[in-house]
Every structure is written in C-alpha cells, then in structure tokens.
mmCIF file of C-alpha atoms in Angstrom:
data_model
loop_
_atom_site.group_PDB
_atom_site.id
_atom_site.type_symbol
_atom_site.label_atom_id
_atom_site.label_comp_id
_atom_site.label_asym_id
_atom_site.label_seq_id
_atom_site.Cartn_x
_atom_site.Cartn_y
_atom_site.Cartn_z
ATOM 1 C CA ASN A 1 0.000 0.000 0.000
ATOM 2 C CA ALA A 2 2.136 2.889 -1.322
ATOM 3 C CA GLY A 3 -0.408 5.704 -0.825
ATOM 4 C CA VAL A 4 0.264 8.501 -3.315
ATOM 5 C CA THR A 5 3.256 8.139 -5.639
ATOM 6 C CA GLN A 6 4.726 10.767 -7.943
ATOM 7 C CA THR A 7 7.269 10.592 -10.731
ATOM 8 C CA PRO A 8 9.782 11.969 -11.338
ATOM 9 C CA LYS A 9 11.240 13.174 -8.019
ATOM 10 C CA PHE A 10 13.446 15.785 -9.675
ATOM 11 C CA GLN A 11 13.441 17.372 -13.127
ATOM 12 C CA VAL A 12 15.347 20.144 -14.864
ATOM 13 C CA LEU A 13 13.814 21.631 -18.008
ATOM 14 C CA LYS A 14 14.856 24.312 -20.428
ATOM 15 C CA THR A 15 12.421 27.122 -21.160
ATOM 16 C CA GLY A 16 9.919 25.988 -23.786
ATOM 17 C CA GLN A 17 10.281 22.258 -23.131
ATOM 18 C CA SER A 18 7.263 20.183 -22.204
ATOM 19 C CA MET A 19 6.816 17.432 -19.661
ATOM 20 C CA THR A 20 4.202 15.446 -17.792
ATOM 21 C CA LEU A 21 4.219 14.825 -14.047
ATOM 22 C CA GLN A 22 2.651 11.528 -13.097
ATOM 23 C CA CYS A 23 0.624 10.793 -9.974
ATOM 24 C CA ALA A 24 -1.066 7.603 -8.821
ATOM 25 C CA GLN A 25 -2.924 6.593 -5.661
ATOM 26 C CA ASP A 26 -3.844 3.117 -4.468
ATOM 27 C CA MET A 27 -6.362 4.100 -1.757
ATOM 28 C CA ASN A 28 -9.444 4.053 -4.039
ATOM 29 C CA HIS A 29 -9.943 7.772 -3.448
ATOM 30 C CA ASN A 30 -12.440 9.670 -5.552
ATOM 31 C CA SER A 31 -10.720 13.067 -5.603
ATOM 32 C CA MET A 32 -7.242 14.096 -6.689
ATOM 33 C CA TYR A 33 -5.381 17.409 -6.684
ATOM 34 C CA TRP A 34 -2.277 19.125 -8.005
ATOM 35 C CA TYR A 35 -0.577 21.837 -5.946
ATOM 36 C CA ARG A 36 2.533 23.895 -6.337
ATOM 37 C CA GLN A 37 4.577 25.106 -3.389
ATOM 38 C CA ASP A 38 6.815 28.146 -3.573
ATOM 39 C CA PRO A 39 8.803 29.641 -0.677
ATOM 40 C CA GLY A 40 6.576 31.832 1.480
ATOM 41 C CA MET A 41 3.501 31.105 -0.652
ATOM 42 C CA GLY A 42 2.124 27.978 0.951
ATOM 43 C CA LEU A 43 0.361 25.476 -1.256
ATOM 44 C CA ARG A 44 -1.591 26.741 -4.240
ATOM 45 C CA LEU A 45 -4.109 24.580 -6.053
ATOM 46 C CA ILE A 46 -3.449 24.208 -9.778
ATOM 47 C CA TYR A 47 -6.151 21.755 -10.868
ATOM 48 C CA TYR A 48 -8.327 19.191 -9.201
ATOM 49 C CA SER A 49 -10.494 16.232 -10.114
ATOM 50 C CA ALA A 50 -13.451 15.853 -7.780
ATOM 51 C CA SER A 51 -14.256 12.452 -9.245
ATOM 52 C CA GLU A 52 -13.185 10.226 -12.091
ATOM 53 C CA GLY A 53 -14.083 11.846 -15.396
ATOM 54 C CA THR A 54 -14.081 15.443 -14.131
ATOM 55 C CA THR A 55 -11.378 18.092 -13.852
ATOM 56 C CA ASP A 56 -11.559 21.738 -12.791
ATOM 57 C CA LYS A 57 -9.267 24.737 -12.509
ATOM 58 C CA GLY A 58 -7.867 25.752 -9.174
ATOM 59 C CA GLU A 59 -6.214 28.966 -8.090
ATOM 60 C CA VAL A 60 -3.257 29.002 -10.551
ATOM 61 C CA PRO A 61 -4.129 26.915 -13.671
ATOM 62 C CA ASN A 62 -2.420 29.003 -16.367
ATOM 63 C CA GLY A 63 0.337 27.123 -18.202
ATOM 64 C CA TYR A 64 -0.876 23.691 -17.079
ATOM 65 C CA ASN A 65 -3.204 20.954 -18.260
ATOM 66 C CA VAL A 66 -4.374 17.818 -16.485
ATOM 67 C CA SER A 67 -5.758 14.412 -17.307
ATOM 68 C CA ARG A 68 -7.640 12.104 -14.962
ATOM 69 C CA LEU A 69 -6.651 8.938 -16.752
ATOM 70 C CA ASN A 70 -8.669 6.645 -14.479
ATOM 71 C CA LYS A 71 -9.606 6.562 -10.811
ATOM 72 C CA ARG A 72 -5.984 5.918 -9.776
ATOM 73 C CA GLU A 73 -4.041 8.308 -11.982
ATOM 74 C CA PHE A 74 -3.980 12.090 -12.399
ATOM 75 C CA SER A 75 -1.279 13.683 -14.552
ATOM 76 C CA LEU A 76 -0.134 17.288 -14.851
ATOM 77 C CA ARG A 77 1.312 18.582 -18.114
ATOM 78 C CA LEU A 78 3.446 21.638 -18.766
ATOM 79 C CA GLU A 79 3.200 22.343 -22.494
ATOM 80 C CA SER A 80 5.869 25.052 -22.682
ATOM 81 C CA ALA A 81 7.793 25.410 -19.443
ATOM 82 C CA ALA A 82 8.710 28.855 -18.113
ATOM 83 C CA PRO A 83 11.117 29.840 -15.296
ATOM 84 C CA SER A 84 8.077 31.004 -13.276
ATOM 85 C CA GLN A 85 7.011 27.356 -13.100
ATOM 86 C CA THR A 86 10.092 26.421 -11.066
ATOM 87 C CA SER A 87 8.531 24.979 -7.942
ATOM 88 C CA VAL A 88 7.809 21.867 -5.935
ATOM 89 C CA TYR A 89 4.718 20.085 -7.207
ATOM 90 C CA PHE A 90 2.579 17.946 -4.924
ATOM 91 C CA CYS A 91 -0.167 15.578 -5.908
ATOM 92 C CA ALA A 92 -2.807 14.722 -3.308
ATOM 93 C CA SER A 93 -5.903 12.570 -3.040
ATOM 94 C CA SER A 94 -8.899 12.407 -0.718
ATOM 95 C CA PRO A 95 -11.746 9.933 -0.222
ATOM 96 C CA VAL A 96 -14.365 12.616 -0.839
ATOM 97 C CA PHE A 97 -14.057 16.029 -2.453
ATOM 98 C CA ARG A 98 -13.299 18.884 0.003
ATOM 99 C CA VAL A 99 -14.727 17.499 3.236
ATOM 100 C CA SER A 100 -12.090 14.884 4.003
ATOM 101 C CA GLU A 101 -8.380 14.949 4.679
ATOM 102 C CA GLN A 102 -5.933 14.974 1.799
ATOM 103 C CA TYR A 103 -3.039 12.552 1.428
ATOM 104 C CA PHE A 104 0.012 13.987 -0.285
ATOM 105 C CA GLY A 105 2.652 12.401 -2.463
ATOM 106 C CA PRO A 106 6.387 13.005 -1.907
ATOM 107 C CA GLY A 107 6.559 15.826 -4.470
ATOM 108 C CA THR A 108 8.426 16.644 -7.675
ATOM 109 C CA ARG A 109 11.085 19.323 -7.548
ATOM 110 C CA LEU A 110 11.066 21.076 -10.939
ATOM 111 C CA THR A 111 13.608 23.633 -12.117
ATOM 112 C CA VAL A 112 13.107 25.519 -15.374
ATOM 113 C CA THR A 113 16.204 27.309 -16.683
ATOM 114 C CA GLY B 1 -11.030 35.762 -3.659
ATOM 115 C CA GLN B 2 -10.846 33.952 -0.382
ATOM 116 C CA GLN B 3 -7.635 34.413 1.586
ATOM 117 C CA VAL B 4 -6.273 32.429 4.491
ATOM 118 C CA MET B 5 -3.482 34.110 6.412
ATOM 119 C CA GLN B 6 -1.278 32.624 9.097
ATOM 120 C CA ILE B 7 0.831 34.307 11.740
ATOM 121 C CA PRO B 8 3.582 34.255 12.622
ATOM 122 C CA GLN B 9 5.514 33.322 9.499
ATOM 123 C CA TYR B 10 8.416 31.978 11.577
ATOM 124 C CA GLN B 11 8.819 31.033 15.220
ATOM 125 C CA HIS B 12 11.980 29.951 16.989
ATOM 126 C CA VAL B 13 11.522 28.473 20.465
ATOM 127 C CA GLN B 14 13.630 26.746 23.066
ATOM 128 C CA GLU B 15 12.708 23.129 23.646
ATOM 129 C CA GLY B 16 10.092 23.001 26.369
ATOM 130 C CA GLU B 17 8.498 26.353 25.500
ATOM 131 C CA ASP B 18 4.976 26.619 24.158
ATOM 132 C CA PHE B 19 4.097 27.584 20.577
ATOM 133 C CA THR B 20 0.954 28.954 18.958
ATOM 134 C CA THR B 21 0.100 29.643 15.325
ATOM 135 C CA TYR B 22 -2.993 31.535 14.225
ATOM 136 C CA CYS B 23 -5.019 31.195 11.064
ATOM 137 C CA ASN B 24 -7.447 33.852 9.803
ATOM 138 C CA SER B 25 -9.832 33.690 6.879
ATOM 139 C CA SER B 26 -11.464 36.558 5.022
ATOM 140 C CA THR B 27 -14.656 34.486 4.714
ATOM 141 C CA THR B 28 -16.633 32.093 6.907
ATOM 142 C CA LEU B 29 -15.384 28.533 6.633
ATOM 143 C CA SER B 30 -17.373 25.307 6.622
ATOM 144 C CA ASN B 31 -14.399 23.465 8.102
ATOM 145 C CA ILE B 32 -10.682 23.884 8.683
ATOM 146 C CA GLN B 33 -7.867 21.375 8.449
ATOM 147 C CA TRP B 34 -4.337 21.451 9.831
ATOM 148 C CA TYR B 35 -1.274 19.883 8.236
ATOM 149 C CA LYS B 36 2.366 19.501 9.238
ATOM 150 C CA GLN B 37 5.248 19.444 6.781
ATOM 151 C CA ARG B 38 8.692 18.360 7.964
ATOM 152 C CA PRO B 39 11.693 19.950 6.232
ATOM 153 C CA GLY B 40 12.086 18.327 2.806
ATOM 154 C CA GLY B 41 8.876 16.354 3.260
ATOM 155 C CA HIS B 42 5.281 16.531 2.200
ATOM 156 C CA PRO B 43 2.244 17.855 4.120
ATOM 157 C CA VAL B 44 0.680 15.364 6.508
ATOM 158 C CA PHE B 45 -2.879 15.740 7.766
ATOM 159 C CA LEU B 46 -3.244 16.418 11.496
ATOM 160 C CA ILE B 47 -6.892 17.193 12.176
ATOM 161 C CA GLN B 48 -10.145 18.660 10.888
ATOM 162 C CA LEU B 49 -12.457 21.014 12.808
ATOM 163 C CA VAL B 50 -16.046 21.483 11.719
ATOM 164 C CA LYS B 51 -18.132 22.991 14.531
ATOM 165 C CA SER B 52 -18.126 26.598 15.725
ATOM 166 C CA GLY B 53 -16.000 26.897 18.879
ATOM 167 C CA GLU B 54 -14.717 23.344 18.552
ATOM 168 C CA VAL B 55 -11.602 22.368 20.512
ATOM 169 C CA LYS B 56 -9.700 19.156 19.850
ATOM 170 C CA LYS B 57 -6.558 17.789 21.477
ATOM 171 C CA GLN B 58 -3.884 15.418 20.262
ATOM 172 C CA LYS B 59 -1.393 14.801 23.068
ATOM 173 C CA ARG B 60 0.493 18.122 23.359
ATOM 174 C CA LEU B 61 -1.370 19.753 20.427
ATOM 175 C CA THR B 62 -4.577 21.741 20.949
ATOM 176 C CA PHE B 63 -6.633 22.899 17.970
ATOM 177 C CA GLN B 64 -9.404 25.480 18.179
ATOM 178 C CA PHE B 65 -11.995 26.734 15.672
ATOM 179 C CA GLY B 66 -13.353 30.215 16.307
ATOM 180 C CA GLU B 67 -16.966 30.939 17.164
ATOM 181 C CA ALA B 68 -17.453 32.832 13.902
ATOM 182 C CA LYS B 69 -15.707 30.044 11.954
ATOM 183 C CA LYS B 70 -13.262 32.554 10.439
ATOM 184 C CA ASN B 71 -10.209 31.792 12.540
ATOM 185 C CA SER B 72 -8.377 28.892 14.098
ATOM 186 C CA SER B 73 -5.333 28.221 16.223
ATOM 187 C CA LEU B 74 -2.880 25.441 16.928
ATOM 188 C CA HIS B 75 -1.114 25.412 20.293
ATOM 189 C CA ILE B 76 1.760 23.089 21.156
ATOM 190 C CA THR B 77 2.604 22.655 24.819
ATOM 191 C CA ALA B 78 6.212 22.014 25.828
ATOM 192 C CA THR B 79 7.699 21.795 22.342
ATOM 193 C CA GLN B 80 10.100 19.030 21.408
ATOM 194 C CA THR B 81 12.666 18.864 18.606
ATOM 195 C CA THR B 82 10.332 16.457 16.797
ATOM 196 C CA ASP B 83 7.830 19.326 16.443
ATOM 197 C CA VAL B 84 10.103 21.082 13.942
ATOM 198 C CA GLY B 85 8.392 21.795 10.629
ATOM 199 C CA THR B 86 5.887 24.050 8.924
ATOM 200 C CA TYR B 87 2.286 24.018 10.096
ATOM 201 C CA PHE B 88 -0.415 24.848 7.565
ATOM 202 C CA CYS B 89 -4.070 25.530 8.076
ATOM 203 C CA ALA B 90 -6.419 24.896 5.159
ATOM 204 C CA GLY B 91 -9.837 26.497 5.081
ATOM 205 C CA ASP B 92 -12.853 25.320 3.146
ATOM 206 C CA ASN B 93 -15.757 27.659 2.346
ATOM 207 C CA THR B 94 -18.138 26.660 -0.432
ATOM 208 C CA ASP B 95 -15.663 26.216 -3.235
ATOM 209 C CA LYS B 96 -12.408 24.493 -2.440
ATOM 210 C CA LEU B 97 -9.713 24.077 0.191
ATOM 211 C CA ILE B 98 -7.396 27.107 0.464
ATOM 212 C CA PHE B 99 -4.094 26.627 2.257
ATOM 213 C CA GLY B 100 -2.621 29.268 4.504
ATOM 214 C CA THR B 101 0.916 30.528 4.065
ATOM 215 C CA GLY B 102 2.208 28.371 6.927
ATOM 216 C CA THR B 103 4.179 28.932 10.124
ATOM 217 C CA ARG B 104 7.686 27.508 10.230
ATOM 218 C CA LEU B 105 8.625 26.265 13.693
ATOM 219 C CA GLN B 106 12.225 25.810 14.735
ATOM 220 C CA VAL B 107 12.969 24.231 18.110
ATOM 221 C CA PHE B 108 16.369 24.628 19.716
ATOM 222 C CA PRO B 109 17.485 21.899 22.161
#
C-alpha cells in the first residue's frame, strides 16, 4: 500500500520544453489534486479532479493541463515550461471532495532554466 | 477571492516552551484542516475542525476553531525537537480548500 506516488522526483527543463508529471494513488480515493509550493507562498491549487471523469481549474491553472486517466491516476502537463514554473509540485488525493483529509505524495522538484 | 493568512511566518523556540500559530480567513469557513510538513517532506494531515468553537486535542497539540468560523489556532505545549516543521491551516468555504501561508517552527534543544 504505497499511498500517493509521484514521478519523477526531480526534473530540470529548459524554457519551452514540455513534460508530464505523473501521480497515482492506491487508496481508491475519488478526488485528486495538483498543488505547487513556492517559498513563502504555501500550497496553491493548480487543478483538481473531484471524481473520475471530471477536472476543474484551481487557483493558478495558467500554463498547465491535467488528465484524470482513471480513478488511480492524475497527470499534470506543462506544455511550454517557463522559469516562473520552477517549484515543488505535490499531488494529493482524498476519499471525498473537500470534506475529508488529503493525502500527499512526496513531491516533484522542478527547475526551469 | 478567499484568503487564508497565518501568523507568525516563523517562530523559533527553546525546547520546552509553548508555541501557537494563528489562522485567519477573510470568509466564513465550513471546516478547517491542519497539516504539518517536515523539512524536505510533504504535508501530513493532522486534524479537521467542523463545529463553531470546537476544541480538539492530540497529546500536546490543541486545535481550536473560532466561534465565527473565520479563525483557528494550533497550540503546542512544551515543544520538542520532533515538532520542527511548517504548520499549515487549510480552510474550506463553499468552493475548495485554500491553504494558509504556513508557520515555520524551529525548536532549539
């Protein structure tokens, strides 16, 4: 029972490159989330999927796209990376949307040069 | 939009001293959650408060939800070095969970 897993753990991109961050959970949770964490900014919601088959924008969606591939997997794509997207990205899941605790993955540390 | 602010931003204490962090929302919340993030780690859920004026305890940690459901606090009694980390509140109104900016706690032995 791994909980929430994320790949890769670290990534360095050049400006303009694209990449996909992968997230999977094995807890049969309905809801999944992508956050970014910057120093002094806390956690900011990028996109979320309240249930399989749905996705919605969070607080800072610009420059990102998501796919809820199935109940287990929720990926985050950067189509054309920018230095402003240098951050630590966390995926999280919860049994029910909003009203229950969220379980976080270990994070992906992304640097865009 | 909704904002959730936390104070202080940083707190350094001597081991054995008490610590409190405060969380304030610009809007009324339906519930509030608290998370702890160790240095280099990921946020870990601590507790959820739902009722106005609710107080919950976990060993040396005391969590409180304000009567107006717009503020909350976390108090740690007699801090230990294992308490080091950043404590986040996360408030939920009618839309989604908004995380506060966090309070980083450093404990000196």
